[in-house]
Amino acid sequence: MHIPSAATSEMEILGFREALERSGRSGAYDPERWLYVPDFYTEYRYILGTRGKNPLICIGINPSTAAPDDLDNTLKSVERIALGCGFDSFTMFNVYAQRATDPDDMEQELNPLLHRENMEAFEYVLQQTEGFPSVWAAWGNIIEKRAYLKTCVQDMICIGERYNAAWYTAGKRSKRGHPHHPLYLRKDSPLDPFDVREYCQSCL
């Protein structure tokens, strides 16, 4: 379990670019295989994934406890589906970067600094793909937990459009129209095209 120790606005946040430059120096994992930013366990996480030329970029709501070589069940499912759909790697990204195992523990108000750095991380992730990035929306009904999450998704849509990102879902969408969470999906679950802008207008 990870319960936030304080609001992220009350702590020093390492910017994405600085965290990226330091990534891989901790010696706790193989940096040739893993992309982990920041590369130490803290109250937030920008990126966790395996390295490759054709990653499936999975978007959850917020990070929990997972780290390189210590994936939780959600990320194990993400990796299985990515490989099953023909991708050579996966990148786990989140709408908001604050760690909290229980989304009810997420901070009530958006931290603009953390959000800005997280969006810079998202743009970096899109830039790493050879060709058009494939983005898997996988946040489930948890998107309704905080009002600011819609704003975060809207910003991601705008960034994705600059890179011609293709959005997908996997599994049946909820009654409220939200994308299925990765947990409990079959490893051979296909990816379905997803009009994320229409979704944002009609479901959020």
PDB file of C-alpha atoms in Angstrom:
ATOM      1  CA  MET A   1       0.000   0.000   0.000  1.00  0.00           C
ATOM      2  CA  HIS A   2       1.073   3.555  -0.676  1.00  0.00           C
ATOM      3  CA  ILE A   3      -0.680   6.287   1.260  1.00  0.00           C
ATOM      4  CA  PRO A   4       0.546   9.792   0.364  1.00  0.00           C
ATOM      5  CA  SER A   5       2.559  11.296   3.201  1.00  0.00           C
ATOM      6  CA  ALA A   6       1.596  14.859   2.273  1.00  0.00           C
ATOM      7  CA  ALA A   7       0.196  16.934  -0.556  1.00  0.00           C
ATOM      8  CA  THR A   8       2.697  17.129  -3.404  1.00  0.00           C
ATOM      9  CA  SER A   9       2.503  20.932  -3.229  1.00  0.00           C
ATOM     10  CA  GLU A  10       4.170  20.687   0.181  1.00  0.00           C
ATOM     11  CA  MET A  11       7.232  18.803  -1.054  1.00  0.00           C
ATOM     12  CA  GLU A  12      10.067  19.378  -3.464  1.00  0.00           C
ATOM     13  CA  ILE A  13       9.201  17.932  -6.865  1.00  0.00           C
ATOM     14  CA  LEU A  14      12.003  16.808  -9.172  1.00  0.00           C
ATOM     15  CA  GLY A  15      11.222  18.066 -12.664  1.00  0.00           C
ATOM     16  CA  PHE A  16      10.831  15.484 -15.396  1.00  0.00           C
ATOM     17  CA  ARG A  17      13.903  16.440 -17.412  1.00  0.00           C
ATOM     18  CA  GLU A  18      16.176  16.423 -14.400  1.00  0.00           C
ATOM     19  CA  ALA A  19      14.675  13.133 -13.228  1.00  0.00           C
ATOM     20  CA  LEU A  20      15.178  11.673 -16.713  1.00  0.00           C
ATOM     21  CA  GLU A  21      18.838  12.711 -16.778  1.00  0.00           C
ATOM     22  CA  ARG A  22      19.418  10.976 -13.455  1.00  0.00           C
ATOM     23  CA  SER A  23      17.472   7.884 -14.433  1.00  0.00           C
ATOM     24  CA  GLY A  24      19.417   4.626 -14.392  1.00  0.00           C
ATOM     25  CA  ARG A  25      22.071   5.735 -11.921  1.00  0.00           C
ATOM     26  CA  SER A  26      20.594   4.122  -8.828  1.00  0.00           C
ATOM     27  CA  GLY A  27      21.915   0.667  -9.705  1.00  0.00           C
ATOM     28  CA  ALA A  28      18.702  -0.936  -8.478  1.00  0.00           C
ATOM     29  CA  TYR A  29      17.634  -2.189 -11.921  1.00  0.00           C
ATOM     30  CA  ASP A  30      18.886  -2.702 -15.492  1.00  0.00           C
ATOM     31  CA  PRO A  31      18.579   0.668 -17.281  1.00  0.00           C
ATOM     32  CA  GLU A  32      19.071  -1.042 -20.635  1.00  0.00           C
ATOM     33  CA  ARG A  33      15.776  -2.844 -20.092  1.00  0.00           C
ATOM     34  CA  TRP A  34      13.754  -0.437 -17.960  1.00  0.00           C
ATOM     35  CA  LEU A  35      12.735   3.191 -18.225  1.00  0.00           C
ATOM     36  CA  TYR A  36      11.905   4.441 -14.720  1.00  0.00           C
ATOM     37  CA  VAL A  37      11.511   8.133 -13.946  1.00  0.00           C
ATOM     38  CA  PRO A  38      12.321   9.106 -11.243  1.00  0.00           C
ATOM     39  CA  ASP A  39      14.542   6.063 -10.692  1.00  0.00           C
ATOM     40  CA  PHE A  40      13.874   5.895  -6.975  1.00  0.00           C
ATOM     41  CA  TYR A  41      10.730   5.282  -4.975  1.00  0.00           C
ATOM     42  CA  THR A  42       8.991   8.499  -3.991  1.00  0.00           C
ATOM     43  CA  GLU A  43       5.583  10.159  -3.764  1.00  0.00           C
ATOM     44  CA  TYR A  44       5.172  10.447  -7.537  1.00  0.00           C
ATOM     45  CA  ARG A  45       6.174   8.618 -10.698  1.00  0.00           C
ATOM     46  CA  TYR A  46       6.285   9.885 -14.256  1.00  0.00           C
ATOM     47  CA  ILE A  47       7.149   6.764 -16.274  1.00  0.00           C
ATOM     48  CA  LEU A  48       7.640   3.047 -15.773  1.00  0.00           C
ATOM     49  CA  GLY A  49       8.142   0.687 -18.680  1.00  0.00           C
ATOM     50  CA  THR A  50      10.396  -1.459 -20.783  1.00  0.00           C
ATOM     51  CA  ARG A  51      12.545  -0.072 -23.552  1.00  0.00           C
ATOM     52  CA  GLY A  52      11.740  -0.707 -27.197  1.00  0.00           C
ATOM     53  CA  LYS A  53      11.094   0.913 -30.555  1.00  0.00           C
ATOM     54  CA  ASN A  54       7.380   0.186 -30.646  1.00  0.00           C
ATOM     55  CA  PRO A  55       5.889   0.554 -27.160  1.00  0.00           C
ATOM     56  CA  LEU A  56       2.239   0.365 -26.222  1.00  0.00           C
ATOM     57  CA  ILE A  57       1.621   3.406 -24.034  1.00  0.00           C
ATOM     58  CA  CYS A  58      -0.905   2.521 -21.365  1.00  0.00           C
ATOM     59  CA  ILE A  59      -2.657   5.321 -19.479  1.00  0.00           C
ATOM     60  CA  GLY A  60      -3.918   4.720 -15.969  1.00  0.00           C
ATOM     61  CA  ILE A  61      -5.116   7.252 -13.416  1.00  0.00           C
ATOM     62  CA  ASN A  62      -2.220   7.401 -10.958  1.00  0.00           C
ATOM     63  CA  PRO A  63       0.755   5.232  -9.991  1.00  0.00           C
ATOM     64  CA  SER A  64       0.791   2.789  -7.110  1.00  0.00           C
ATOM     65  CA  THR A  65       3.769   0.785  -5.800  1.00  0.00           C
ATOM     66  CA  ALA A  66       5.153  -0.822  -8.976  1.00  0.00           C
ATOM     67  CA  ALA A  67       8.851  -0.488  -9.850  1.00  0.00           C
ATOM     68  CA  PRO A  68      11.272  -2.244 -12.231  1.00  0.00           C
ATOM     69  CA  ASP A  69      11.365  -6.011 -11.640  1.00  0.00           C
ATOM     70  CA  ASP A  70       8.541  -5.567  -9.142  1.00  0.00           C
ATOM     71  CA  LEU A  71       5.405  -5.085 -11.225  1.00  0.00           C
ATOM     72  CA  ASP A  72       2.000  -5.208  -9.620  1.00  0.00           C
ATOM     73  CA  ASN A  73      -0.819  -7.259 -11.152  1.00  0.00           C
ATOM     74  CA  THR A  74      -2.070  -4.332 -13.213  1.00  0.00           C
ATOM     75  CA  LEU A  75       1.285  -3.774 -14.890  1.00  0.00           C
ATOM     76  CA  LYS A  76       1.786  -7.502 -15.416  1.00  0.00           C
ATOM     77  CA  SER A  77      -1.489  -7.450 -17.343  1.00  0.00           C
ATOM     78  CA  VAL A  78      -0.373  -4.377 -19.294  1.00  0.00           C
ATOM     79  CA  GLU A  79       2.849  -6.107 -20.326  1.00  0.00           C
ATOM     80  CA  ARG A  80       1.032  -9.294 -21.383  1.00  0.00           C
ATOM     81  CA  ILE A  81      -1.441  -7.413 -23.533  1.00  0.00           C
ATOM     82  CA  ALA A  82       1.251  -5.220 -25.098  1.00  0.00           C
ATOM     83  CA  LEU A  83       3.293  -8.240 -26.150  1.00  0.00           C
ATOM     84  CA  GLY A  84       0.165 -10.135 -27.218  1.00  0.00           C
ATOM     85  CA  CYS A  85      -0.812  -7.268 -29.524  1.00  0.00           C
ATOM     86  CA  GLY A  86       2.586  -7.263 -31.247  1.00  0.00           C
ATOM     87  CA  PHE A  87       4.335  -4.430 -29.414  1.00  0.00           C
ATOM     88  CA  ASP A  88       7.943  -4.922 -28.346  1.00  0.00           C
ATOM     89  CA  SER A  89       7.591  -3.031 -25.060  1.00  0.00           C
ATOM     90  CA  PHE A  90       5.182  -1.142 -22.848  1.00  0.00           C
ATOM     91  CA  THR A  91       5.146   2.225 -21.142  1.00  0.00           C
ATOM     92  CA  MET A  92       2.954   2.829 -18.111  1.00  0.00           C
ATOM     93  CA  PHE A  93       1.899   6.418 -17.839  1.00  0.00           C
ATOM     94  CA  ASN A  94      -0.775   8.049 -15.698  1.00  0.00           C
ATOM     95  CA  VAL A  95      -3.203  10.925 -15.974  1.00  0.00           C
ATOM     96  CA  TYR A  96      -1.840  12.234 -12.673  1.00  0.00           C
ATOM     97  CA  ALA A  97       1.580  11.387 -11.272  1.00  0.00           C
ATOM     98  CA  GLN A  98       0.898  11.191  -7.526  1.00  0.00           C
ATOM     99  CA  ARG A  99       1.363   7.729  -6.023  1.00  0.00           C
ATOM    100  CA  ALA A 100      -1.650   6.368  -4.116  1.00  0.00           C
ATOM    101  CA  THR A 101      -2.679   2.737  -3.978  1.00  0.00           C
ATOM    102  CA  ASP A 102      -6.236   3.807  -3.140  1.00  0.00           C
ATOM    103  CA  PRO A 103      -7.400   6.549  -5.541  1.00  0.00           C
ATOM    104  CA  ASP A 104      -9.515   7.964  -2.706  1.00  0.00           C
ATOM    105  CA  ASP A 105      -6.212   9.082  -1.177  1.00  0.00           C
ATOM    106  CA  MET A 106      -5.312  11.258  -4.163  1.00  0.00           C
ATOM    107  CA  GLU A 107      -5.039  14.929  -3.346  1.00  0.00           C
ATOM    108  CA  GLN A 108      -8.214  16.943  -3.690  1.00  0.00           C
ATOM    109  CA  GLU A 109      -6.640  19.770  -5.688  1.00  0.00           C
ATOM    110  CA  LEU A 110      -4.447  19.646  -8.768  1.00  0.00           C
ATOM    111  CA  ASN A 111      -0.795  20.509  -8.207  1.00  0.00           C
ATOM    112  CA  PRO A 112      -0.045  22.599 -11.351  1.00  0.00           C
ATOM    113  CA  LEU A 113       3.702  21.946 -11.103  1.00  0.00           C
ATOM    114  CA  LEU A 114       3.327  18.182 -10.914  1.00  0.00           C
ATOM    115  CA  HIS A 115       0.813  18.230 -13.761  1.00  0.00           C
ATOM    116  CA  ARG A 116       3.078  20.334 -15.972  1.00  0.00           C
ATOM    117  CA  GLU A 117       6.033  18.022 -15.427  1.00  0.00           C
ATOM    118  CA  ASN A 118       3.818  14.997 -16.043  1.00  0.00           C
ATOM    119  CA  MET A 119       2.676  16.424 -19.381  1.00  0.00           C
ATOM    120  CA  GLU A 120       6.303  16.986 -20.350  1.00  0.00           C
ATOM    121  CA  ALA A 121       6.874  13.327 -19.559  1.00  0.00           C
ATOM    122  CA  PHE A 122       3.922  12.362 -21.759  1.00  0.00           C
ATOM    123  CA  GLU A 123       5.329  14.308 -24.683  1.00  0.00           C
ATOM    124  CA  TYR A 124       8.687  12.602 -24.187  1.00  0.00           C
ATOM    125  CA  VAL A 125       7.015   9.187 -24.244  1.00  0.00           C
ATOM    126  CA  LEU A 126       5.253   9.985 -27.519  1.00  0.00           C
ATOM    127  CA  GLN A 127       8.539  11.119 -29.056  1.00  0.00           C
ATOM    128  CA  GLN A 128      10.207   7.771 -28.342  1.00  0.00           C
ATOM    129  CA  THR A 129       7.969   5.783 -30.679  1.00  0.00           C
ATOM    130  CA  GLU A 130       9.108   5.061 -34.223  1.00  0.00           C
ATOM    131  CA  GLY A 131       6.067   6.010 -36.273  1.00  0.00           C
ATOM    132  CA  PHE A 132       2.713   6.979 -34.804  1.00  0.00           C
ATOM    133  CA  PRO A 133       2.363   6.384 -31.045  1.00  0.00           C
ATOM    134  CA  SER A 134      -0.264   3.891 -29.841  1.00  0.00           C
ATOM    135  CA  VAL A 135      -1.990   5.072 -26.667  1.00  0.00           C
ATOM    136  CA  TRP A 136      -4.186   2.715 -24.667  1.00  0.00           C
ATOM    137  CA  ALA A 137      -6.748   4.473 -22.463  1.00  0.00           C
ATOM    138  CA  ALA A 138      -7.144   2.169 -19.450  1.00  0.00           C
ATOM    139  CA  TRP A 139      -8.274   4.250 -16.512  1.00  0.00           C
ATOM    140  CA  GLY A 140     -11.684   2.768 -15.722  1.00  0.00           C
ATOM    141  CA  ASN A 141     -14.346   4.559 -13.678  1.00  0.00           C
ATOM    142  CA  ILE A 142     -11.620   5.953 -11.424  1.00  0.00           C
ATOM    143  CA  ILE A 143     -11.483   8.956 -13.768  1.00  0.00           C
ATOM    144  CA  GLU A 144     -14.491  10.279 -11.833  1.00  0.00           C
ATOM    145  CA  LYS A 145     -12.611  10.429  -8.527  1.00  0.00           C
ATOM    146  CA  ARG A 146     -11.340  13.969  -9.008  1.00  0.00           C
ATOM    147  CA  ALA A 147     -12.686  16.828 -11.148  1.00  0.00           C
ATOM    148  CA  TYR A 148      -9.195  17.868 -12.271  1.00  0.00           C
ATOM    149  CA  LEU A 149      -8.566  14.545 -14.016  1.00  0.00           C
ATOM    150  CA  LYS A 150     -10.705  15.629 -16.981  1.00  0.00           C
ATOM    151  CA  THR A 151      -8.445  18.649 -17.476  1.00  0.00           C
ATOM    152  CA  CYS A 152      -5.414  16.379 -17.398  1.00  0.00           C
ATOM    153  CA  VAL A 153      -6.914  14.119 -20.079  1.00  0.00           C
ATOM    154  CA  GLN A 154      -7.800  17.108 -22.253  1.00  0.00           C
ATOM    155  CA  ASP A 155      -4.202  18.292 -22.107  1.00  0.00           C
ATOM    156  CA  MET A 156      -3.016  14.807 -23.074  1.00  0.00           C
ATOM    157  CA  ILE A 157      -5.363  14.786 -26.052  1.00  0.00           C
ATOM    158  CA  CYS A 158      -3.878  18.043 -27.318  1.00  0.00           C
ATOM    159  CA  ILE A 159      -0.320  16.759 -26.909  1.00  0.00           C
ATOM    160  CA  GLY A 160      -1.227  13.478 -28.608  1.00  0.00           C
ATOM    161  CA  GLU A 161      -2.659  15.291 -31.626  1.00  0.00           C
ATOM    162  CA  ARG A 162       0.709  16.937 -32.265  1.00  0.00           C
ATOM    163  CA  TYR A 163       2.217  13.476 -32.683  1.00  0.00           C
ATOM    164  CA  ASN A 164      -0.712  11.832 -34.507  1.00  0.00           C
ATOM    165  CA  ALA A 165      -1.226   9.456 -31.602  1.00  0.00           C
ATOM    166  CA  ALA A 166      -3.751   6.667 -32.152  1.00  0.00           C
ATOM    167  CA  TRP A 167      -5.925   5.962 -29.101  1.00  0.00           C
ATOM    168  CA  TYR A 168      -7.324   2.559 -28.168  1.00  0.00           C
ATOM    169  CA  THR A 169      -9.238   0.745 -25.462  1.00  0.00           C
ATOM    170  CA  ALA A 170      -9.236  -2.955 -24.548  1.00  0.00           C
ATOM    171  CA  GLY A 171     -12.214  -4.845 -23.203  1.00  0.00           C
ATOM    172  CA  LYS A 172     -15.779  -3.682 -22.762  1.00  0.00           C
ATOM    173  CA  ARG A 173     -16.311  -0.083 -21.744  1.00  0.00           C
ATOM    174  CA  SER A 174     -18.276   0.618 -18.560  1.00  0.00           C
ATOM    175  CA  LYS A 175     -21.937   1.623 -18.472  1.00  0.00           C
ATOM    176  CA  ARG A 176     -20.741   5.197 -18.108  1.00  0.00           C
ATOM    177  CA  GLY A 177     -18.563   4.832 -21.193  1.00  0.00           C
ATOM    178  CA  HIS A 178     -15.198   4.702 -19.450  1.00  0.00           C
ATOM    179  CA  PRO A 179     -12.338   2.533 -20.771  1.00  0.00           C
ATOM    180  CA  HIS A 180     -11.783  -0.839 -19.114  1.00  0.00           C
ATOM    181  CA  HIS A 181      -9.055  -1.111 -16.493  1.00  0.00           C
ATOM    182  CA  PRO A 182      -6.221  -3.540 -17.486  1.00  0.00           C
ATOM    183  CA  LEU A 183      -6.769  -5.885 -14.546  1.00  0.00           C
ATOM    184  CA  TYR A 184      -8.699  -9.064 -15.375  1.00  0.00           C
ATOM    185  CA  LEU A 185      -8.366  -8.626 -19.129  1.00  0.00           C
ATOM    186  CA  ARG A 186      -7.363 -11.686 -21.146  1.00  0.00           C
ATOM    187  CA  LYS A 187      -3.812 -11.545 -22.458  1.00  0.00           C
ATOM    188  CA  ASP A 188      -5.166 -11.890 -25.997  1.00  0.00           C
ATOM    189  CA  SER A 189      -7.558  -8.950 -25.587  1.00  0.00           C
ATOM    190  CA  PRO A 190      -7.512  -6.889 -28.800  1.00  0.00           C
ATOM    191  CA  LEU A 191      -7.165  -3.144 -28.943  1.00  0.00           C
ATOM    192  CA  ASP A 192     -10.183  -1.225 -30.238  1.00  0.00           C
ATOM    193  CA  PRO A 193      -9.969   2.258 -31.795  1.00  0.00           C
ATOM    194  CA  PHE A 194     -11.078   4.950 -29.363  1.00  0.00           C
ATOM    195  CA  ASP A 195     -12.318   8.452 -30.166  1.00  0.00           C
ATOM    196  CA  VAL A 196     -10.899  10.008 -27.027  1.00  0.00           C
ATOM    197  CA  ARG A 197     -11.999  13.547 -27.849  1.00  0.00           C
ATOM    198  CA  GLU A 198     -15.627  12.502 -28.340  1.00  0.00           C
ATOM    199  CA  TYR A 199     -15.407  10.464 -25.142  1.00  0.00           C
ATOM    200  CA  CYS A 200     -14.085  13.452 -23.220  1.00  0.00           C
ATOM    201  CA  GLN A 201     -16.987  15.586 -24.430  1.00  0.00           C
ATOM    202  CA  SER A 202     -19.742  13.065 -23.788  1.00  0.00           C
ATOM    203  CA  CYS A 203     -18.578  11.043 -20.766  1.00  0.00           C
ATOM    204  CA  LEU A 204     -16.508  13.420 -18.639  1.00  0.00           C
TER     205      LEU A 204
END
